[in-house]
mmCIF file of C-alpha atoms and ligand atoms in Angstrom:
data_model
loop_
_atom_site.group_PDB
_atom_site.id
_atom_site.type_symbol
_atom_site.label_atom_id
_atom_site.label_comp_id
_atom_site.label_asym_id
_atom_site.label_seq_id
_atom_site.Cartn_x
_atom_site.Cartn_y
_atom_site.Cartn_z
ATOM 1 C CA MET A 403 -5.117 26.102 -4.335
ATOM 2 C CA SER A 404 -2.323 25.147 -6.322
ATOM 3 C CA GLY A 405 -3.247 23.233 -9.432
ATOM 4 C CA MET A 406 -0.027 20.016 -9.162
ATOM 5 C CA LEU A 407 -2.945 17.469 -10.718
ATOM 6 C CA GLU A 408 -4.796 20.305 -13.294
ATOM 7 C CA GLY A 409 -6.096 18.071 -16.514
ATOM 8 C CA LYS A 410 -5.453 14.768 -14.737
ATOM 9 C CA VAL A 411 -7.646 11.976 -14.139
ATOM 10 C CA ALA A 412 -7.286 9.388 -11.348
ATOM 11 C CA VAL A 413 -8.713 6.519 -9.972
ATOM 12 C CA ILE A 414 -8.682 5.155 -6.493
ATOM 13 C CA THR A 415 -9.553 2.164 -4.818
ATOM 14 C CA GLY A 416 -11.170 1.815 -1.755
ATOM 15 C CA SER A 417 -11.333 5.677 -1.628
ATOM 16 C CA GLY A 418 -14.805 6.039 -0.028
ATOM 17 C CA ARG A 419 -13.253 5.599 3.445
ATOM 18 C CA GLY A 420 -10.073 6.162 5.327
ATOM 19 C CA ILE A 421 -6.403 6.827 3.559
ATOM 20 C CA GLY A 422 -7.905 6.345 0.109
ATOM 21 C CA ARG A 423 -10.878 9.381 1.046
ATOM 22 C CA GLY A 424 -8.270 11.555 1.921
ATOM 23 C CA ILE A 425 -6.102 11.166 -1.761
ATOM 24 C CA ALA A 426 -9.320 11.310 -3.484
ATOM 25 C CA GLU A 427 -10.353 14.685 -2.132
ATOM 26 C CA MET A 428 -6.559 16.444 -2.133
ATOM 27 C CA MET A 429 -6.446 15.076 -5.685
ATOM 28 C CA ALA A 430 -9.665 16.436 -6.584
ATOM 29 C CA SER A 431 -8.643 19.733 -4.361
ATOM 30 C CA ARG A 432 -5.381 19.910 -6.900
ATOM 31 C CA GLY A 433 -7.180 19.739 -10.007
ATOM 32 C CA ALA A 434 -7.579 15.752 -11.076
ATOM 33 C CA SER A 435 -10.938 14.271 -11.861
ATOM 34 C CA VAL A 436 -11.477 11.484 -9.872
ATOM 35 C CA VAL A 437 -12.898 7.866 -10.420
ATOM 36 C CA VAL A 438 -13.813 7.108 -6.454
ATOM 37 C CA ASN A 439 -14.400 2.973 -6.293
ATOM 38 C CA ASP A 440 -15.275 1.533 -3.184
ATOM 39 C CA LEU A 441 -17.079 -1.695 -2.914
ATOM 40 C CA GLY A 442 -18.085 -0.329 0.740
ATOM 41 C CA GLY A 443 -18.018 -3.528 2.471
ATOM 42 C CA GLY A 444 -17.142 -4.593 5.886
ATOM 43 C CA ILE A 445 -13.623 -4.384 7.149
ATOM 44 C CA ASP A 446 -13.328 -8.645 6.465
ATOM 45 C CA GLY A 447 -14.554 -7.952 2.817
ATOM 46 C CA GLU A 448 -18.269 -8.838 3.183
ATOM 47 C CA GLY A 449 -21.033 -6.865 2.043
ATOM 48 C CA THR A 450 -21.046 -4.080 -0.304
ATOM 49 C CA ASP A 451 -22.674 -0.653 0.187
ATOM 50 C CA THR A 452 -22.847 2.213 -2.541
ATOM 51 C CA SER A 453 -22.996 5.160 0.039
ATOM 52 C CA PRO A 454 -19.125 5.485 0.755
ATOM 53 C CA ALA A 455 -17.893 6.278 -2.346
ATOM 54 C CA ALA A 456 -21.050 8.352 -3.109
ATOM 55 C CA GLU A 457 -20.435 10.560 -0.168
ATOM 56 C CA VAL A 458 -17.179 11.145 -1.007
ATOM 57 C CA VAL A 459 -17.926 12.344 -4.608
ATOM 58 C CA ASP A 460 -20.986 14.580 -2.643
ATOM 59 C CA ALA A 461 -17.908 16.036 -0.668
ATOM 60 C CA ILE A 462 -15.397 16.757 -3.850
ATOM 61 C CA LYS A 463 -18.329 18.185 -5.757
ATOM 62 C CA ALA A 464 -18.786 20.893 -2.898
ATOM 63 C CA ALA A 465 -15.757 21.237 -2.940
ATOM 64 C CA GLY A 466 -16.157 22.549 -6.298
ATOM 65 C CA GLY A 467 -13.777 19.553 -7.757
ATOM 66 C CA ASN A 468 -14.607 16.267 -10.538
ATOM 67 C CA ALA A 469 -15.415 12.986 -9.346
ATOM 68 C CA VAL A 470 -17.491 10.076 -10.095
ATOM 69 C CA ALA A 471 -18.053 6.595 -7.965
ATOM 70 C CA ASN A 472 -17.732 3.330 -8.848
ATOM 71 C CA GLY A 473 -18.759 0.338 -6.896
ATOM 72 C CA ASP A 474 -17.019 -2.513 -8.423
ATOM 73 C CA SER A 475 -14.431 -5.047 -6.830
ATOM 74 C CA VAL A 476 -10.637 -4.737 -7.371
ATOM 75 C CA ALA A 477 -10.516 -8.556 -6.542
ATOM 76 C CA ASP A 478 -12.628 -8.851 -10.099
ATOM 77 C CA PRO A 479 -10.261 -8.252 -13.017
ATOM 78 C CA ALA A 480 -13.592 -7.303 -15.135
ATOM 79 C CA GLY A 481 -14.449 -4.332 -12.361
ATOM 80 C CA ALA A 482 -11.466 -2.871 -12.249
ATOM 81 C CA GLN A 483 -11.644 -3.040 -16.341
ATOM 82 C CA ARG A 484 -14.566 -1.070 -15.606
ATOM 83 C CA MET A 485 -13.069 1.350 -13.425
ATOM 84 C CA VAL A 486 -10.828 2.669 -15.758
ATOM 85 C CA GLU A 487 -13.247 2.540 -18.514
ATOM 86 C CA GLN A 488 -15.598 5.148 -16.634
ATOM 87 C CA ALA A 489 -12.509 7.364 -16.126
ATOM 88 C CA LEU A 490 -11.874 7.379 -19.783
ATOM 89 C CA ASP A 491 -15.665 7.886 -20.671
ATOM 90 C CA SER A 492 -16.212 10.204 -17.442
ATOM 91 C CA PHE A 493 -13.222 12.251 -17.937
ATOM 92 C CA GLY A 494 -11.305 11.074 -21.266
ATOM 93 C CA ARG A 495 -7.977 10.040 -20.054
ATOM 94 C CA VAL A 496 -6.571 7.738 -17.136
ATOM 95 C CA ASP A 497 -3.402 9.411 -15.280
ATOM 96 C CA ILE A 498 -2.910 8.127 -11.749
ATOM 97 C CA VAL A 499 -4.026 4.859 -10.091
ATOM 98 C CA VAL A 500 -4.195 4.581 -6.516
ATOM 99 C CA ASN A 501 -4.080 1.168 -5.340
ATOM 100 C CA ASN A 502 -5.314 1.157 -2.139
ATOM 101 C CA ALA A 503 -8.314 -1.000 -1.001
ATOM 102 C CA GLY A 504 -7.526 -3.227 1.350
ATOM 103 C CA ILE A 505 -9.325 -5.886 3.634
ATOM 104 C CA LEU A 506 -7.939 -7.780 6.709
ATOM 105 C CA ARG A 507 -8.439 -11.149 8.036
ATOM 106 C CA ASP A 508 -5.708 -11.608 10.894
ATOM 107 C CA ARG A 509 -5.229 -15.213 12.002
ATOM 108 C CA ILE A 510 -2.677 -16.682 14.016
ATOM 109 C CA PHE A 511 -0.666 -19.068 11.417
ATOM 110 C CA HIS A 512 -1.538 -22.064 12.281
ATOM 111 C CA ARG A 513 -5.051 -21.014 12.150
ATOM 112 C CA MET A 514 -5.315 -19.317 9.148
ATOM 113 C CA SER A 515 -7.808 -20.749 6.902
ATOM 114 C CA HIS A 516 -7.712 -21.084 2.699
ATOM 115 C CA VAL A 517 -11.035 -18.737 2.855
ATOM 116 C CA ASP A 518 -9.051 -15.964 4.809
ATOM 117 C CA TRP A 519 -5.500 -16.124 2.748
ATOM 118 C CA ASN A 520 -7.633 -16.406 -0.477
ATOM 119 C CA ALA A 521 -9.843 -13.468 0.390
ATOM 120 C CA VAL A 522 -6.546 -11.104 1.426
ATOM 121 C CA ILE A 523 -4.471 -12.081 -1.296
ATOM 122 C CA ASP A 524 -7.480 -11.599 -3.947
ATOM 123 C CA VAL A 525 -8.329 -7.867 -2.712
ATOM 124 C CA HIS A 526 -4.197 -6.607 -2.404
ATOM 125 C CA LEU A 527 -2.345 -8.607 -4.493
ATOM 126 C CA HIS A 528 -4.549 -9.709 -7.445
ATOM 127 C CA GLY A 529 -6.383 -6.126 -7.072
ATOM 128 C CA CYS A 530 -3.354 -4.448 -7.577
ATOM 129 C CA PHE A 531 -2.453 -6.482 -10.151
ATOM 130 C CA ASN A 532 -6.105 -6.276 -11.968
ATOM 131 C CA VAL A 533 -6.395 -2.512 -11.593
ATOM 132 C CA SER A 534 -2.695 -1.763 -12.661
ATOM 133 C CA LYS A 535 -3.074 -4.274 -16.123
ATOM 134 C CA ALA A 536 -6.654 -2.081 -16.538
ATOM 135 C CA ALA A 537 -4.782 0.853 -16.971
ATOM 136 C CA ALA A 538 -1.145 -0.374 -18.152
ATOM 137 C CA GLY A 539 -2.175 0.259 -22.464
ATOM 138 C CA HIS A 540 -3.236 3.382 -22.034
ATOM 139 C CA PHE A 541 -0.547 4.742 -19.856
ATOM 140 C CA LYS A 542 1.893 2.713 -22.341
ATOM 141 C CA GLU A 543 0.022 4.426 -25.254
ATOM 142 C CA GLN A 544 -0.104 7.630 -23.583
ATOM 143 C CA GLY A 545 3.564 7.589 -22.761
ATOM 144 C CA SER A 546 2.914 8.563 -19.128
ATOM 145 C CA GLY A 547 1.382 7.294 -15.923
ATOM 146 C CA SER A 548 1.901 7.057 -12.666
ATOM 147 C CA PHE A 549 0.954 4.054 -10.114
ATOM 148 C CA VAL A 550 0.695 4.619 -6.902
ATOM 149 C CA HIS A 551 0.354 1.338 -4.437
ATOM 150 C CA PHE A 552 -0.246 0.847 -0.600
ATOM 151 C CA THR A 553 1.950 -1.488 0.936
ATOM 152 C CA SER A 554 2.290 -2.174 4.781
ATOM 153 C CA THR A 555 4.825 -2.292 7.413
ATOM 154 C CA SER A 556 3.286 -5.801 8.672
ATOM 155 C CA GLY A 557 5.285 -7.339 5.260
ATOM 156 C CA LEU A 558 8.428 -4.747 4.877
ATOM 157 C CA VAL A 559 9.018 -5.761 8.780
ATOM 158 C CA GLY A 560 6.970 -8.139 10.133
ATOM 159 C CA ASN A 561 3.541 -8.220 12.367
ATOM 160 C CA PHE A 562 1.962 -11.363 13.957
ATOM 161 C CA GLY A 563 -1.232 -12.934 12.539
ATOM 162 C CA GLN A 564 -0.973 -11.221 9.344
ATOM 163 C CA SER A 565 0.684 -13.722 7.007
ATOM 164 C CA ASN A 566 -1.837 -13.239 4.387
ATOM 165 C CA TYR A 567 -1.860 -9.496 4.458
ATOM 166 C CA SER A 568 1.862 -9.610 5.162
ATOM 167 C CA ALA A 569 2.349 -12.111 2.073
ATOM 168 C CA ALA A 570 0.375 -9.885 0.081
ATOM 169 C CA LYS A 571 1.387 -6.427 0.907
ATOM 170 C CA MET A 572 5.100 -8.019 -0.039
ATOM 171 C CA GLY A 573 3.710 -8.866 -3.554
ATOM 172 C CA ILE A 574 3.001 -5.832 -3.799
ATOM 173 C CA VAL A 575 6.109 -4.555 -3.659
ATOM 174 C CA GLY A 576 7.723 -6.781 -5.963
ATOM 175 C CA LEU A 577 4.804 -6.063 -8.445
ATOM 176 C CA SER A 578 5.454 -2.442 -8.082
ATOM 177 C CA LYS A 579 9.297 -2.788 -9.245
ATOM 178 C CA SER A 580 8.631 -4.914 -12.232
ATOM 179 C CA ILE A 581 5.911 -2.562 -13.515
ATOM 180 C CA ALA A 582 8.478 0.604 -12.479
ATOM 181 C CA LEU A 583 10.870 -1.656 -14.788
ATOM 182 C CA ASP A 584 9.114 -2.591 -17.400
ATOM 183 C CA MET A 585 6.965 0.425 -18.162
ATOM 184 C CA SER A 586 10.049 3.104 -17.201
ATOM 185 C CA ARG A 587 10.589 3.419 -21.122
ATOM 186 C CA TYR A 588 6.986 4.325 -21.818
ATOM 187 C CA ASN A 589 7.526 7.028 -19.046
ATOM 188 C CA VAL A 590 5.192 5.140 -16.782
ATOM 189 C CA ARG A 591 6.084 5.519 -13.227
ATOM 190 C CA SER A 592 5.192 2.763 -10.538
ATOM 191 C CA ASN A 593 6.125 3.774 -6.289
ATOM 192 C CA CYS A 594 4.825 2.219 -3.153
ATOM 193 C CA ILE A 595 3.595 3.748 0.513
ATOM 194 C CA SER A 596 3.262 2.306 3.303
ATOM 195 C CA PRO A 597 1.083 4.295 5.617
ATOM 196 C CA PHE A 598 0.634 4.245 9.202
ATOM 197 C CA ALA A 599 -3.198 5.446 9.857
ATOM 198 C CA TRP A 600 -5.908 6.304 12.448
ATOM 199 C CA SER A 601 -9.036 4.271 10.137
ATOM 200 C CA ARG A 602 -11.019 1.450 11.041
ATOM 201 C CA MET A 603 -8.375 -0.492 10.421
ATOM 202 C CA ILE A 604 -6.434 -0.330 13.038
ATOM 203 C CA GLY A 605 -9.275 0.749 15.259
ATOM 204 C CA SER A 606 -9.844 -2.227 17.254
ATOM 205 C CA ILE A 607 -7.402 -2.052 19.221
ATOM 206 C CA PRO A 608 -8.900 -2.195 22.791
ATOM 207 C CA THR A 609 -8.723 0.280 25.352
ATOM 208 C CA ASP A 610 -9.179 -1.285 28.466
ATOM 209 C CA THR A 611 -6.455 0.145 30.275
ATOM 210 C CA PRO A 612 -4.884 4.122 31.206
ATOM 211 C CA GLU A 613 -1.824 2.675 29.001
ATOM 212 C CA GLN A 614 -3.920 1.832 26.015
ATOM 213 C CA GLU A 615 -5.700 4.462 26.131
ATOM 214 C CA ALA A 616 -2.677 6.931 26.015
ATOM 215 C CA ARG A 617 -1.548 4.827 23.459
ATOM 216 C CA VAL A 618 -4.500 4.880 21.248
ATOM 217 C CA ALA A 619 -4.726 8.640 22.058
ATOM 218 C CA LYS A 620 -1.092 8.948 20.329
ATOM 219 C CA LEU A 621 -2.274 6.757 17.253
ATOM 220 C CA GLN A 622 -5.452 9.235 16.455
ATOM 221 C CA GLN A 623 -3.271 12.073 15.678
ATOM 222 C CA MET A 624 -2.183 9.859 12.726
ATOM 223 C CA THR A 625 -4.995 10.909 10.880
ATOM 224 C CA PRO A 626 -5.721 8.969 7.352
ATOM 225 C CA ASP A 627 -5.720 13.230 5.499
ATOM 226 C CA LYS A 628 -1.348 12.693 6.199
ATOM 227 C CA ILE A 629 -0.837 10.421 3.519
ATOM 228 C CA ALA A 630 -2.479 11.884 0.904
ATOM 229 C CA PRO A 631 0.330 14.919 0.156
ATOM 230 C CA LEU A 632 3.060 12.359 -0.473
ATOM 231 C CA ALA A 633 0.481 10.273 -2.856
ATOM 232 C CA VAL A 634 -0.570 13.781 -4.709
ATOM 233 C CA TRP A 635 3.133 14.385 -5.657
ATOM 234 C CA LEU A 636 3.901 11.179 -6.766
ATOM 235 C CA GLY A 637 1.285 11.336 -9.217
ATOM 236 C CA SER A 638 2.225 15.015 -10.516
ATOM 237 C CA ASP A 639 4.500 15.833 -13.119
ATOM 238 C CA GLY A 640 7.279 16.722 -10.619
ATOM 239 C CA ALA A 641 7.917 13.180 -9.563
ATOM 240 C CA ALA A 642 8.732 12.277 -12.836
ATOM 241 C CA ASP A 643 11.933 10.867 -12.245
ATOM 242 C CA CYS A 644 10.418 8.893 -9.136
ATOM 243 C CA THR A 645 9.571 5.168 -9.536
ATOM 244 C CA GLY A 646 10.444 1.921 -8.221
ATOM 245 C CA GLN A 647 10.708 3.639 -4.565
ATOM 246 C CA ILE A 648 9.183 2.523 -1.117
ATOM 247 C CA PHE A 649 7.797 5.486 0.780
ATOM 248 C CA ALA A 650 6.274 5.023 4.426
ATOM 249 C CA VAL A 651 4.218 8.494 6.015
ATOM 250 C CA ARG A 652 3.628 8.125 9.810
ATOM 251 C CA ASN A 653 1.640 11.525 10.857
ATOM 252 C CA ASN A 654 4.395 13.880 9.920
ATOM 253 C CA GLU A 655 6.985 11.894 9.350
ATOM 254 C CA VAL A 656 7.717 10.838 5.710
ATOM 255 C CA PHE A 657 10.738 7.893 5.391
ATOM 256 C CA LEU A 658 12.304 6.548 1.934
ATOM 257 C CA MET A 659 12.455 2.566 2.959
ATOM 258 C CA SER A 660 15.326 0.326 2.396
ATOM 259 C CA GLN A 661 15.389 -2.475 -0.734
ATOM 260 C CA PRO A 662 17.194 -5.872 0.161
ATOM 261 C CA ARG A 663 20.523 -5.627 -1.130
ATOM 262 C CA PRO A 664 23.543 -8.161 0.089
ATOM 263 C CA VAL A 665 24.235 -7.447 3.523
ATOM 264 C CA ARG A 666 27.686 -10.125 3.862
ATOM 265 C CA SER A 667 28.689 -12.233 2.178
ATOM 266 C CA VAL A 668 31.460 -15.442 2.687
ATOM 267 C CA HIS A 669 33.522 -17.374 0.197
ATOM 268 C CA ARG A 670 35.276 -20.858 0.069
ATOM 269 C CA GLY A 671 37.182 -21.551 -2.836
ATOM 270 C CA GLU A 672 36.825 -25.100 -2.935
ATOM 271 C CA GLY A 673 32.945 -24.436 -2.235
ATOM 272 C CA TRP A 674 30.443 -25.281 0.722
ATOM 273 C CA THR A 675 29.407 -28.754 2.684
ATOM 274 C CA PRO A 676 26.630 -28.775 5.099
ATOM 275 C CA GLU A 677 29.442 -28.938 7.901
ATOM 276 C CA THR A 678 31.495 -25.705 6.709
ATOM 277 C CA ILE A 679 28.326 -24.255 6.500
ATOM 278 C CA GLY A 680 28.048 -24.567 9.943
ATOM 279 C CA GLU A 681 31.446 -24.136 10.956
ATOM 280 C CA HIS A 682 32.372 -20.938 8.667
ATOM 281 C CA ALA A 683 29.931 -19.382 7.054
ATOM 282 C CA MET A 684 27.121 -19.135 10.003
ATOM 283 C CA PRO A 685 29.592 -17.782 12.842
ATOM 284 C CA ALA A 686 30.913 -15.247 9.760
ATOM 285 C CA LEU A 687 27.060 -14.258 8.837
ATOM 286 C CA GLU A 688 25.294 -14.860 12.062
ATOM 287 C CA LYS A 689 26.070 -11.481 13.576
ATOM 288 C CA HIS A 690 24.491 -9.593 10.780
ATOM 289 C CA PHE A 691 21.225 -11.677 11.020
ATOM 290 C CA TYR A 692 17.514 -9.555 11.545
ATOM 291 C CA ASP A 693 16.227 -9.617 15.162
ATOM 292 C CA LEU A 694 12.578 -11.301 14.410
ATOM 293 C CA ASP A 695 11.345 -7.552 14.581
ATOM 294 C CA VAL A 696 8.083 -6.514 14.560
ATOM 295 C CA SER A 697 6.806 -3.043 13.080
ATOM 296 C CA ILE A 698 6.414 -1.229 16.579
ATOM 297 C CA ASP A 699 10.356 -2.741 17.350
ATOM 298 C CA VAL A 700 11.405 -0.814 14.608
ATOM 299 C CA PHE A 701 9.200 2.456 14.672
ATOM 300 C CA SER A 702 9.542 2.807 18.319
ATOM 301 C CA TRP A 703 8.952 6.077 18.665
ATOM 302 C CA ASP A 704 5.912 7.897 19.346
ATOM 303 C CA PRO A 705 4.578 9.154 16.673
ATOM 304 C CA VAL A 706 5.206 12.950 15.760
HETATM 305 P P1 LIG B 1392 -10.273 1.298 5.234
HETATM 306 O O1 LIG B 1392 -10.365 0.291 5.883
HETATM 307 O O2 LIG B 1392 -10.205 2.998 6.550
HETATM 308 O O3 LIG B 1392 -10.306 2.014 3.775
HETATM 309 C C1 LIG B 1392 -10.085 0.665 3.045
HETATM 310 C C2 LIG B 1392 -11.045 0.899 1.686
HETATM 311 O O4 LIG B 1392 -10.745 -0.250 0.803
HETATM 312 C C3 LIG B 1392 -12.477 0.460 2.309
HETATM 313 O O5 LIG B 1392 -13.858 1.787 2.097
HETATM 314 C C4 LIG B 1392 -13.089 -1.162 1.614
HETATM 315 O O6 LIG B 1392 -14.650 -0.651 1.330
HETATM 316 C C5 LIG B 1392 -12.247 -0.548 0.231
HETATM 317 N N1 LIG B 1392 -12.432 -1.801 -0.160
HETATM 318 C C6 LIG B 1392 -11.974 -3.088 0.447
HETATM 319 N N2 LIG B 1392 -11.977 -4.197 -0.560
HETATM 320 C C7 LIG B 1392 -12.652 -3.689 -1.823
HETATM 321 C C8 LIG B 1392 -12.647 -4.166 -2.818
HETATM 322 N N3 LIG B 1392 -12.450 -5.645 -3.468
HETATM 323 N N4 LIG B 1392 -12.729 -3.032 -4.139
HETATM 324 C C9 LIG B 1392 -13.134 -1.740 -3.477
HETATM 325 N N5 LIG B 1392 -13.017 -1.133 -2.578
HETATM 326 C C10 LIG B 1392 -12.703 -2.378 -1.719
HETATM 327 O O7 LIG B 1392 -8.425 1.273 5.412
HETATM 328 P P2 LIG B 1392 -7.185 2.255 5.401
HETATM 329 O O8 LIG B 1392 -6.552 1.893 6.594
HETATM 330 O O9 LIG B 1392 -7.779 3.367 4.777
HETATM 331 O O10 LIG B 1392 -6.515 1.383 4.565
HETATM 332 C C11 LIG B 1392 -6.257 1.704 3.148
HETATM 333 C C12 LIG B 1392 -4.890 0.861 2.503
HETATM 334 O O11 LIG B 1392 -3.824 1.293 3.003
HETATM 335 C C13 LIG B 1392 -4.734 -0.353 2.748
HETATM 336 O O12 LIG B 1392 -4.339 -1.322 1.543
HETATM 337 C C14 LIG B 1392 -4.137 -1.089 3.775
HETATM 338 O O13 LIG B 1392 -3.599 -2.408 3.847
HETATM 339 C C15 LIG B 1392 -2.841 0.074 3.747
HETATM 340 N N6 LIG B 1392 -2.258 0.466 5.141
HETATM 341 C C16 LIG B 1392 -3.266 0.730 6.013
HETATM 342 C C17 LIG B 1392 -2.461 1.050 7.061
HETATM 343 C C18 LIG B 1392 -3.249 2.147 8.352
HETATM 344 O O14 LIG B 1392 -2.347 2.377 9.573
HETATM 345 N N7 LIG B 1392 -3.946 2.286 8.526
HETATM 346 C C19 LIG B 1392 -1.367 0.713 7.447
HETATM 347 C C20 LIG B 1392 -0.540 -0.222 6.496
HETATM 348 C C21 LIG B 1392 -1.236 -0.119 5.183
#
């Protein structure tokens, strides 16, 4: 077993289940000491349960690794602070923060309540800020550190009924890029992963017809542990030159995702009026408009 993360300490949010659990176990197997944070709530963020985090800690210890459990919420700035302090108290340092915790409150936009909007923004976007902020000073002081944030093609591409989640996940992309820019002078790196994995988050897809059943069987191949190798590498010294990037992982494929750049421009020396925008600018630009794609339109082939 290679010790790619030997001597490093990782805080991994939402690592009691799903993708986070896979990352916690693989980081520990590569020598990292791990704070396994998980609130243990329902998919909508309601309730708490300390057992998922405790179970992951037991599994890591049984495999000979080092881990402690933390049951705080990433949405609580003081809780985020405690996660990082627990890493320092238990293992003496912090090198990697994986912002993976997440919930869903899907609603079609006109039925999206402020409660569902705020709950999702709080856990995803504010949660990423809270935990990153709590670690940033330590990273700066030691002149190193790696942030790995989880985004989604629901934001990067689009999806129905997820305005809260898509907005939060695109916010995380902007946050990650900003951290990468602001902290590169201290050798602190920040990258995003957009995962595809069969977890309880997508486990509610109906299987009422043979077609749906076949689709779900294919999706089930995308096990959460497929995401871990990239997260482990991003936390390692081998990734010293990798920052400000957005990756995606889908079963055995790893993607580098694009970032917005100008696609086409039009110029008119005398400036524009609403009329010339309609007559001149739009005919030139509209061939390059993006379709109203959702994630599955872009990732249109079966997971391989
Ligand atoms: P999951 O529901 O299996 O795991 C998320 C964990 O986060 C849960 O154990 C939950 O208790 C924990 N959590 C929720 N709120 C928390 C809080 N306030 N504080 C601490 N822990 C909290 O979900 P999964 O699929 O493993 O998702 C992990 C990340 O990947 C999420 O950020 C999700 O948005 C993202 N993602 C997942 C996709 C997938 O295909 N599974 C697709 C795109 C993004």
